[in-house]
PDB file of C-alpha atoms in Angstrom:
ATOM      1  CA  GLN A 172      11.882 -14.342  21.184  1.00 81.00           C
ATOM      2  CA  GLY A 173      12.821 -13.195  24.672  1.00 84.00           C
ATOM      3  CA  PRO A 174      12.225 -13.996  28.344  1.00 91.00           C
ATOM      4  CA  VAL A 175       9.031 -15.880  29.228  1.00 92.00           C
ATOM      5  CA  ARG A 176       7.319 -13.971  32.040  1.00 90.00           C
ATOM      6  CA  ALA A 177       4.057 -15.890  32.547  1.00 93.00           C
ATOM      7  CA  LEU A 178       2.798 -19.485  32.413  1.00 92.00           C
ATOM      8  CA  ALA A 179      -0.595 -21.036  33.119  1.00 93.00           C
ATOM      9  CA  TRP A 180      -1.981 -24.535  32.691  1.00 91.00           C
ATOM     10  CA  GLY A 181      -5.435 -24.999  31.231  1.00 90.00           C
ATOM     11  CA  PRO A 182      -7.857 -26.405  33.827  1.00 90.00           C
ATOM     12  CA  GLN A 183      -7.899 -29.844  32.167  1.00 86.00           C
ATOM     13  CA  GLY A 184      -4.121 -29.964  31.896  1.00 85.00           C
ATOM     14  CA  ASP A 185      -4.253 -30.320  28.119  1.00 82.00           C
ATOM     15  CA  GLY A 186      -3.043 -26.845  27.240  1.00 87.00           C
ATOM     16  CA  LEU A 187      -0.314 -24.487  28.358  1.00 92.00           C
ATOM     17  CA  ALA A 188      -0.267 -20.727  27.832  1.00 93.00           C
ATOM     18  CA  SER A 189       2.770 -18.492  27.982  1.00 93.00           C
ATOM     19  CA  GLY A 190       3.418 -14.772  27.772  1.00 93.00           C
ATOM     20  CA  GLY A 191       6.717 -13.097  27.135  1.00 90.00           C
ATOM     21  CA  ALA A 192       8.871 -10.115  26.382  1.00 90.00           C
ATOM     22  CA  ASP A 193       8.103 -10.487  22.653  1.00 91.00           C
ATOM     23  CA  ASN A 194       4.581  -9.138  23.411  1.00 92.00           C
ATOM     24  CA  LEU A 195       3.014 -12.480  22.402  1.00 90.00           C
ATOM     25  CA  VAL A 196       0.716 -14.958  24.094  1.00 92.00           C
ATOM     26  CA  LYS A 197       1.301 -18.519  22.897  1.00 90.00           C
ATOM     27  CA  LEU A 198      -0.690 -21.710  23.350  1.00 90.00           C
ATOM     28  CA  TRP A 199       1.211 -24.996  23.487  1.00 91.00           C
ATOM     29  CA  ASP A 200       0.556 -28.717  23.298  1.00 89.00           C
ATOM     30  CA  PRO A 201       2.140 -29.861  26.579  1.00 85.00           C
ATOM     31  CA  ILE A 202       2.582 -33.434  25.323  1.00 87.00           C
ATOM     32  CA  GLY A 203       4.472 -32.923  22.090  1.00 86.00           C
ATOM     33  CA  GLY A 204       5.633 -29.384  22.792  1.00 88.00           C
ATOM     34  CA  ALA A 205       4.197 -27.984  19.564  1.00 91.00           C
ATOM     35  CA  GLU A 206       2.944 -24.416  19.366  1.00 90.00           C
ATOM     36  CA  ARG A 207      -0.823 -24.528  18.801  1.00 86.00           C
ATOM     37  CA  ALA A 208      -1.418 -20.831  18.328  1.00 85.00           C
ATOM     38  CA  ARG A 209       0.011 -17.411  18.951  1.00 84.00           C
ATOM     39  CA  VAL A 210      -2.093 -14.367  19.658  1.00 84.00           C
ATOM     40  CA  GLU A 211      -1.009 -10.803  19.071  1.00 86.00           C
ATOM     41  CA  GLY A 212      -2.369  -7.513  20.330  1.00 86.00           C
ATOM     42  CA  HIS A 213      -0.248  -6.431  23.254  1.00 91.00           C
ATOM     43  CA  LYS A 214       2.108  -3.530  22.679  1.00 92.00           C
ATOM     44  CA  SER A 215       4.560  -4.406  25.447  1.00 93.00           C
ATOM     45  CA  PHE A 216       5.808  -7.459  27.352  1.00 92.00           C
ATOM     46  CA  VAL A 217       3.157  -9.810  28.731  1.00 93.00           C
ATOM     47  CA  LEU A 218       3.419 -10.276  32.483  1.00 94.00           C
ATOM     48  CA  THR A 219       0.453 -12.485  33.330  1.00 95.00           C
ATOM     49  CA  VAL A 220      -1.886 -15.036  31.747  1.00 95.00           C
ATOM     50  CA  ALA A 221      -4.900 -16.746  33.336  1.00 95.00           C
ATOM     51  CA  TRP A 222      -7.370 -19.390  32.130  1.00 93.00           C
ATOM     52  CA  SER A 223     -11.060 -19.295  32.921  1.00 94.00           C
ATOM     53  CA  PRO A 224     -12.128 -22.324  35.004  1.00 94.00           C
ATOM     54  CA  ASP A 225     -13.981 -23.847  32.018  1.00 92.00           C
ATOM     55  CA  GLY A 226     -10.898 -23.528  29.813  1.00 90.00           C
ATOM     56  CA  LYS A 227     -12.738 -21.617  27.095  1.00 88.00           C
ATOM     57  CA  ARG A 228     -11.131 -18.238  27.690  1.00 89.00           C
ATOM     58  CA  LEU A 229      -7.634 -16.999  28.278  1.00 90.00           C
ATOM     59  CA  ALA A 230      -6.859 -13.578  29.712  1.00 93.00           C
ATOM     60  CA  SER A 231      -3.560 -11.737  29.455  1.00 94.00           C
ATOM     61  CA  ALA A 232      -2.207  -8.411  30.653  1.00 94.00           C
ATOM     62  CA  SER A 233       0.869  -6.380  30.027  1.00 93.00           C
ATOM     63  CA  ALA A 234       2.970  -3.332  30.667  1.00 93.00           C
ATOM     64  CA  ASP A 235       0.840  -1.712  27.942  1.00 94.00           C
ATOM     65  CA  ARG A 236      -1.931  -1.284  30.593  1.00 95.00           C
ATOM     66  CA  LEU A 237      -4.335  -3.484  28.612  1.00 93.00           C
ATOM     67  CA  VAL A 238      -6.259  -6.605  29.586  1.00 94.00           C
ATOM     68  CA  MET A 239      -7.026  -8.953  26.699  1.00 91.00           C
ATOM     69  CA  ALA A 240      -9.618 -11.742  26.843  1.00 89.00           C
ATOM     70  CA  TRP A 241      -9.032 -14.402  24.206  1.00 83.00           C
ATOM     71  CA  ASP A 242     -11.100 -17.308  22.907  1.00 82.00           C
ATOM     72  CA  ALA A 243      -8.777 -20.153  23.885  1.00 79.00           C
ATOM     73  CA  GLN A 244      -9.896 -22.265  20.929  1.00 73.00           C
ATOM     74  CA  THR A 245      -9.620 -19.740  18.105  1.00 71.00           C
ATOM     75  CA  GLY A 246      -7.438 -16.948  19.462  1.00 69.00           C
ATOM     76  CA  ARG A 247     -10.122 -14.370  18.686  1.00 75.00           C
ATOM     77  CA  LYS A 248     -10.442 -11.472  21.075  1.00 72.00           C
ATOM     78  CA  PRO A 249     -12.907  -8.661  21.745  1.00 68.00           C
ATOM     79  CA  ALA A 250     -11.727  -5.092  22.203  1.00 75.00           C
ATOM     80  CA  PRO A 251      -9.010  -4.628  24.863  1.00 88.00           C
ATOM     81  CA  LEU A 252     -10.185  -3.822  28.375  1.00 92.00           C
ATOM     82  CA  THR A 253      -8.902  -0.419  29.438  1.00 93.00           C
ATOM     83  CA  GLY A 254      -8.867   1.437  32.737  1.00 94.00           C
ATOM     84  CA  HIS A 255      -5.538   0.777  34.368  1.00 96.00           C
ATOM     85  CA  THR A 256      -3.070   3.641  34.136  1.00 95.00           C
ATOM     86  CA  GLY A 257       0.062   1.584  34.741  1.00 96.00           C
ATOM     87  CA  THR A 258       1.562  -1.861  34.265  1.00 95.00           C
ATOM     88  CA  ILE A 259      -0.713  -4.799  35.128  1.00 96.00           C
ATOM     89  CA  TYR A 260       1.137  -7.398  37.186  1.00 96.00           C
ATOM     90  CA  LEU A 261      -1.336 -10.212  37.780  1.00 96.00           C
ATOM     91  CA  LEU A 262      -4.730 -11.570  36.718  1.00 97.00           C
ATOM     92  CA  ALA A 263      -7.060 -13.990  38.505  1.00 97.00           C
ATOM     93  CA  PHE A 264     -10.410 -15.476  37.514  1.00 97.00           C
ATOM     94  CA  SER A 265     -13.109 -16.048  40.101  1.00 97.00           C
ATOM     95  CA  PRO A 266     -13.955 -19.744  40.641  1.00 97.00           C
ATOM     96  CA  ASP A 267     -17.155 -19.432  38.594  1.00 96.00           C
ATOM     97  CA  GLY A 268     -15.285 -17.712  35.756  1.00 95.00           C
ATOM     98  CA  ARG A 269     -17.686 -14.782  35.664  1.00 95.00           C
ATOM     99  CA  THR A 270     -15.274 -12.210  37.119  1.00 96.00           C
ATOM    100  CA  LEU A 271     -11.669 -11.351  36.339  1.00 97.00           C
ATOM    101  CA  ALA A 272      -9.455  -9.361  38.719  1.00 97.00           C
ATOM    102  CA  SER A 273      -6.353  -7.415  37.665  1.00 97.00           C
ATOM    103  CA  ALA A 274      -3.653  -5.995  39.933  1.00 97.00           C
ATOM    104  CA  GLY A 275      -1.936  -2.821  38.795  1.00 96.00           C
ATOM    105  CA  GLU A 276       0.900  -0.392  39.242  1.00 97.00           C
ATOM    106  CA  ASP A 277      -1.759   2.325  39.588  1.00 97.00           C
ATOM    107  CA  HIS A 278      -2.511   1.186  43.196  1.00 97.00           C
ATOM    108  CA  THR A 279      -5.798  -0.468  42.182  1.00 97.00           C
ATOM    109  CA  VAL A 280      -7.398  -3.832  41.644  1.00 97.00           C
ATOM    110  CA  ARG A 281      -9.933  -3.754  38.842  1.00 97.00           C
ATOM    111  CA  LEU A 282     -12.817  -6.172  38.339  1.00 97.00           C
ATOM    112  CA  TRP A 283     -14.144  -7.184  34.932  1.00 96.00           C
ATOM    113  CA  ASP A 284     -17.454  -8.879  34.120  1.00 95.00           C
ATOM    114  CA  MET A 285     -16.662 -11.928  31.961  1.00 93.00           C
ATOM    115  CA  SER A 286     -20.123 -13.499  32.003  1.00 89.00           C
ATOM    116  CA  ASP A 287     -20.635 -12.689  28.297  1.00 84.00           C
ATOM    117  CA  PRO A 288     -17.468 -13.970  26.574  1.00 73.00           C
ATOM    118  CA  GLY A 289     -18.025 -11.732  23.591  1.00 76.00           C
ATOM    119  CA  ARG A 290     -18.618  -8.557  25.575  1.00 83.00           C
ATOM    120  CA  PRO A 291     -16.494  -8.324  28.729  1.00 87.00           C
ATOM    121  CA  LYS A 292     -16.953  -5.079  30.620  1.00 90.00           C
ATOM    122  CA  ALA A 293     -15.507  -3.102  33.503  1.00 93.00           C
ATOM    123  CA  LEU A 294     -17.042  -3.419  36.967  1.00 94.00           C
ATOM    124  CA  GLY A 295     -14.887  -0.786  38.675  1.00 90.00           C
ATOM    125  CA  ALA A 296     -11.718  -0.254  40.670  1.00 95.00           C
ATOM    126  CA  LEU A 297     -10.982  -1.459  44.199  1.00 96.00           C
ATOM    127  CA  THR A 298      -8.971   1.161  46.064  1.00 95.00           C
ATOM    128  CA  GLY A 299      -7.161   1.309  49.372  1.00 95.00           C
ATOM    129  CA  HIS A 300      -3.603   0.373  48.531  1.00 96.00           C
ATOM    130  CA  THR A 301      -1.164   3.272  48.575  1.00 96.00           C
ATOM    131  CA  ALA A 302       1.355   1.755  46.149  1.00 97.00           C
ATOM    132  CA  ALA A 303       1.492  -0.727  43.288  1.00 98.00           C
ATOM    133  CA  VAL A 304      -0.575  -3.909  43.705  1.00 98.00           C
ATOM    134  CA  ARG A 305       1.504  -6.963  42.812  1.00 96.00           C
ATOM    135  CA  SER A 306      -0.728  -9.908  43.652  1.00 96.00           C
ATOM    136  CA  VAL A 307      -4.394 -10.842  43.746  1.00 98.00           C
ATOM    137  CA  ALA A 308      -6.357 -14.025  44.502  1.00 98.00           C
ATOM    138  CA  PHE A 309      -9.972 -15.116  44.944  1.00 98.00           C
ATOM    139  CA  SER A 310     -10.995 -17.429  47.754  1.00 97.00           C
ATOM    140  CA  PRO A 311     -12.204 -20.890  46.604  1.00 97.00           C
ATOM    141  CA  ASP A 312     -15.852 -19.856  47.035  1.00 96.00           C
ATOM    142  CA  GLY A 313     -15.287 -16.541  45.221  1.00 96.00           C
ATOM    143  CA  ARG A 314     -16.686 -14.501  48.101  1.00 96.00           C
ATOM    144  CA  LEU A 315     -13.377 -12.938  49.147  1.00 97.00           C
ATOM    145  CA  LEU A 316     -10.572 -11.311  47.218  1.00 97.00           C
ATOM    146  CA  ALA A 317      -7.100 -10.631  48.622  1.00 97.00           C
ATOM    147  CA  ALA A 318      -4.444  -8.344  47.175  1.00 98.00           C
ATOM    148  CA  GLY A 319      -0.926  -7.446  48.264  1.00 97.00           C
ATOM    149  CA  GLY A 320       1.589  -4.914  47.056  1.00 96.00           C
ATOM    150  CA  ASP A 321       4.343  -2.393  47.489  1.00 97.00           C
ATOM    151  CA  ASP A 322       2.746  -0.802  50.560  1.00 97.00           C
ATOM    152  CA  ASP A 323       3.689  -4.011  52.491  1.00 97.00           C
ATOM    153  CA  THR A 324       0.029  -4.763  53.266  1.00 97.00           C
ATOM    154  CA  ILE A 325      -2.711  -7.157  52.190  1.00 98.00           C
ATOM    155  CA  ARG A 326      -6.235  -5.879  51.683  1.00 97.00           C
ATOM    156  CA  LEU A 327      -9.450  -7.865  51.507  1.00 97.00           C
ATOM    157  CA  TRP A 328     -12.713  -7.263  49.641  1.00 97.00           C
ATOM    158  CA  ASN A 329     -16.066  -8.985  49.882  1.00 96.00           C
ATOM    159  CA  THR A 330     -16.804 -10.063  46.290  1.00 96.00           C
ATOM    160  CA  ALA A 331     -19.938 -12.140  46.916  1.00 94.00           C
ATOM    161  CA  ASP A 332     -21.600  -9.632  44.575  1.00 94.00           C
ATOM    162  CA  PRO A 333     -18.810  -8.578  42.181  1.00 92.00           C
ATOM    163  CA  HIS A 334     -21.021  -5.778  40.837  1.00 92.00           C
ATOM    164  CA  HIS A 335     -20.993  -4.232  44.326  1.00 93.00           C
ATOM    165  CA  PRO A 336     -17.724  -5.294  46.010  1.00 94.00           C
ATOM    166  CA  LYS A 337     -17.229  -4.118  49.562  1.00 93.00           C
ATOM    167  CA  PRO A 338     -13.892  -3.469  51.270  1.00 93.00           C
ATOM    168  CA  VAL A 339     -13.268  -5.407  54.445  1.00 93.00           C
ATOM    169  CA  ASP A 340     -12.138  -2.707  56.831  1.00 79.00           C
ATOM    170  CA  VAL A 341      -8.919  -4.412  57.812  1.00 81.00           C
ATOM    171  CA  ALA A 342      -5.430  -4.275  56.347  1.00 91.00           C
ATOM    172  CA  LEU A 343      -3.253  -7.277  57.121  1.00 96.00           C
ATOM    173  CA  LYS A 344       0.001  -5.805  58.368  1.00 95.00           C
ATOM    174  CA  GLY A 345       3.209  -7.459  59.453  1.00 94.00           C
ATOM    175  CA  HIS A 346       5.359  -7.679  56.355  1.00 95.00           C
ATOM    176  CA  THR A 347       8.107  -5.092  56.126  1.00 95.00           C
ATOM    177  CA  ASP A 348       8.512  -5.081  52.344  1.00 97.00           C
ATOM    178  CA  THR A 349       6.531  -5.686  49.144  1.00 96.00           C
ATOM    179  CA  VAL A 350       3.968  -8.510  49.175  1.00 97.00           C
ATOM    180  CA  HIS A 351       4.657 -10.330  45.925  1.00 96.00           C
ATOM    181  CA  SER A 352       2.249 -13.253  46.204  1.00 96.00           C
ATOM    182  CA  VAL A 353      -0.949 -14.271  48.002  1.00 97.00           C
ATOM    183  CA  ALA A 354      -2.722 -17.645  47.927  1.00 97.00           C
ATOM    184  CA  PHE A 355      -5.768 -19.104  49.664  1.00 97.00           C
ATOM    185  CA  SER A 356      -5.791 -22.603  51.100  1.00 96.00           C
ATOM    186  CA  PRO A 357      -8.291 -24.938  49.388  1.00 96.00           C
ATOM    187  CA  ASP A 358     -10.741 -24.614  52.298  1.00 96.00           C
ATOM    188  CA  GLY A 359     -10.527 -20.817  52.119  1.00 96.00           C
ATOM    189  CA  HIS A 360      -9.739 -20.440  55.823  1.00 96.00           C
ATOM    190  CA  THR A 361      -6.067 -19.553  55.469  1.00 96.00           C
ATOM    191  CA  LEU A 362      -4.278 -16.989  53.334  1.00 97.00           C
ATOM    192  CA  ALA A 363      -0.545 -17.281  52.674  1.00 96.00           C
ATOM    193  CA  SER A 364       1.553 -14.279  51.671  1.00 97.00           C
ATOM    194  CA  GLY A 365       5.124 -14.122  50.393  1.00 95.00           C
ATOM    195  CA  SER A 366       7.160 -10.955  50.662  1.00 95.00           C
ATOM    196  CA  ALA A 367      10.395  -9.232  49.735  1.00 94.00           C
ATOM    197  CA  ASP A 368      11.161  -9.282  53.475  1.00 94.00           C
ATOM    198  CA  ASP A 369      12.188 -12.957  52.920  1.00 92.00           C
ATOM    199  CA  THR A 370       9.269 -14.342  54.947  1.00 92.00           C
ATOM    200  CA  ILE A 371       5.947 -16.082  54.456  1.00 94.00           C
ATOM    201  CA  ARG A 372       3.032 -15.249  56.708  1.00 94.00           C
ATOM    202  CA  LEU A 373      -0.181 -17.168  57.292  1.00 95.00           C
ATOM    203  CA  TRP A 374      -3.458 -15.423  58.084  1.00 97.00           C
ATOM    204  CA  ASN A 375      -6.706 -16.780  59.479  1.00 96.00           C
ATOM    205  CA  VAL A 376      -9.402 -15.324  57.209  1.00 96.00           C
ATOM    206  CA  THR A 377     -12.300 -17.532  58.321  1.00 95.00           C
ATOM    207  CA  ASP A 378     -13.961 -14.313  59.468  1.00 94.00           C
ATOM    208  CA  PRO A 379     -12.386 -11.641  57.241  1.00 93.00           C
ATOM    209  CA  ARG A 380     -13.430  -8.853  59.618  1.00 92.00           C
ATOM    210  CA  ARG A 381     -11.279 -10.447  62.322  1.00 93.00           C
ATOM    211  CA  ALA A 382      -8.458 -11.679  60.111  1.00 93.00           C
ATOM    212  CA  ALA A 383      -5.282 -12.265  62.103  1.00 93.00           C
ATOM    213  CA  GLN A 384      -1.842 -13.741  61.633  1.00 94.00           C
ATOM    214  CA  LEU A 385      -1.359 -17.419  62.486  1.00 92.00           C
ATOM    215  CA  GLY A 386       1.806 -17.966  64.468  1.00 89.00           C
ATOM    216  CA  SER A 387       5.210 -16.556  63.632  1.00 88.00           C
ATOM    217  CA  PRO A 388       6.449 -15.745  60.130  1.00 88.00           C
ATOM    218  CA  LEU A 389       7.790 -18.745  58.199  1.00 86.00           C
ATOM    219  CA  SER A 390      11.488 -18.218  57.623  1.00 82.00           C
ATOM    220  CA  GLY A 391      14.271 -20.103  55.883  1.00 84.00           C
ATOM    221  CA  HIS A 392      14.635 -18.190  52.649  1.00 84.00           C
ATOM    222  CA  THR A 393      17.497 -15.721  52.321  1.00 84.00           C
ATOM    223  CA  GLY A 394      15.948 -13.626  49.566  1.00 88.00           C
ATOM    224  CA  PRO A 395      12.610 -12.134  48.526  1.00 91.00           C
ATOM    225  CA  ILE A 396       9.677 -14.543  48.180  1.00 92.00           C
ATOM    226  CA  TRP A 397       8.246 -14.314  44.678  1.00 91.00           C
ATOM    227  CA  SER A 398       5.519 -16.950  44.792  1.00 92.00           C
ATOM    228  CA  VAL A 399       3.518 -19.115  47.195  1.00 94.00           C
ATOM    229  CA  ALA A 400       1.117 -21.960  46.368  1.00 94.00           C
ATOM    230  CA  PHE A 401      -0.876 -24.512  48.350  1.00 94.00           C
ATOM    231  CA  SER A 402      -1.131 -28.147  47.311  1.00 92.00           C
ATOM    232  CA  PRO A 403      -4.672 -29.246  46.315  1.00 90.00           C
ATOM    233  CA  ASP A 404      -5.215 -30.964  49.682  1.00 90.00           C
ATOM    234  CA  GLY A 405      -3.997 -27.905  51.584  1.00 91.00           C
ATOM    235  CA  GLY A 406      -1.392 -29.935  53.456  1.00 90.00           C
ATOM    236  CA  THR A 407       1.683 -28.375  51.868  1.00 91.00           C
ATOM    237  CA  LEU A 408       2.701 -24.848  51.017  1.00 92.00           C
ATOM    238  CA  ALA A 409       5.446 -24.241  48.469  1.00 91.00           C
ATOM    239  CA  ALA A 410       7.401 -21.008  48.121  1.00 90.00           C
ATOM    240  CA  GLY A 411       9.852 -19.828  45.491  1.00 87.00           C
ATOM    241  CA  SER A 412      12.478 -17.202  46.190  1.00 87.00           C
ATOM    242  CA  ALA A 413      15.166 -14.994  44.713  1.00 88.00           C
ATOM    243  CA  ASP A 414      17.637 -17.072  46.754  1.00 85.00           C
ATOM    244  CA  SER A 415      17.309 -19.686  43.962  1.00 83.00           C
ATOM    245  CA  THR A 416      15.477 -22.206  46.153  1.00 76.00           C
ATOM    246  CA  ALA A 417      11.967 -23.539  46.630  1.00 75.00           C
ATOM    247  CA  ILE A 418      10.965 -24.573  50.145  1.00 75.00           C
ATOM    248  CA  MET A 419       7.995 -26.721  51.150  1.00 73.00           C
ATOM    249  CA  LYS A 420       6.169 -26.100  54.426  1.00 71.00           C
ATOM    250  CA  ILE A 421       4.187 -29.033  55.817  1.00 67.00           C
ATOM    251  CA  SER A 422       1.045 -28.232  57.761  1.00 63.00           C
ATOM    252  CA  ALA A 423       0.380 -29.470  61.267  1.00 50.00           C
ATOM    253  CA  GLY A 424      -3.185 -28.470  62.122  1.00 52.00           C
ATOM    254  CA  ASN A 425      -3.348 -24.703  61.740  1.00 51.00           C
ATOM    255  CA  ALA A 426       0.417 -24.289  61.964  1.00 58.00           C
ATOM    256  CA  MET A 427       3.248 -24.945  59.544  1.00 65.00           C
ATOM    257  CA  ARG A 428       6.681 -26.404  60.081  1.00 62.00           C
TER     258      ARG A 428
END
């Protein structure tokens, strides 16, 4: 009953979750299109949904500042996770499903321990950004977390031990407007970022302490970049923009064309 703001496929491809301006999270049968379940609890529009890698849990977050962790089979949920003091824009599970990251308007990324599905708990806030954090992503091995936001920068954290995350003392700078989306390549060596400055940038994060931009910014869009995503083989990068187009970048070694 209103705009759909978030979509996420289940890891096996047999379920689709959506979140919208009606404050609901819905689960769908992607084959027949039937609604399997709807879960209530948010008090404002849902901006992000994320599945755990095993498909057993679904997390959602909203402008109500709450993170919800649902049982994807029954729709049951424990108590809401609180801590953010502003809208939550994006959620991401770690590859092992034991940690959830949330990016917020309050300039922080928060980590949540999801190892006990019935009792998720806060692990703390990652600070360093000086404006709203719009995007967050774990590396494929879960040892690095990247976040970008309204301060035009990307920050990195060592999350090998999510109970004691450590900031990597480097801010990736180059964008001249909000960083809306970040994505790691499947091998974890490259980070892509899409920005409201109409460009995509690629960063070598093989050694996070010496992270550096790869080549020149990727141009072609004539509006803000809202999303970037690598193909599973890492050979193609797709970007979606406010200019109403999606552009594919094909890799050539460490460069893109």
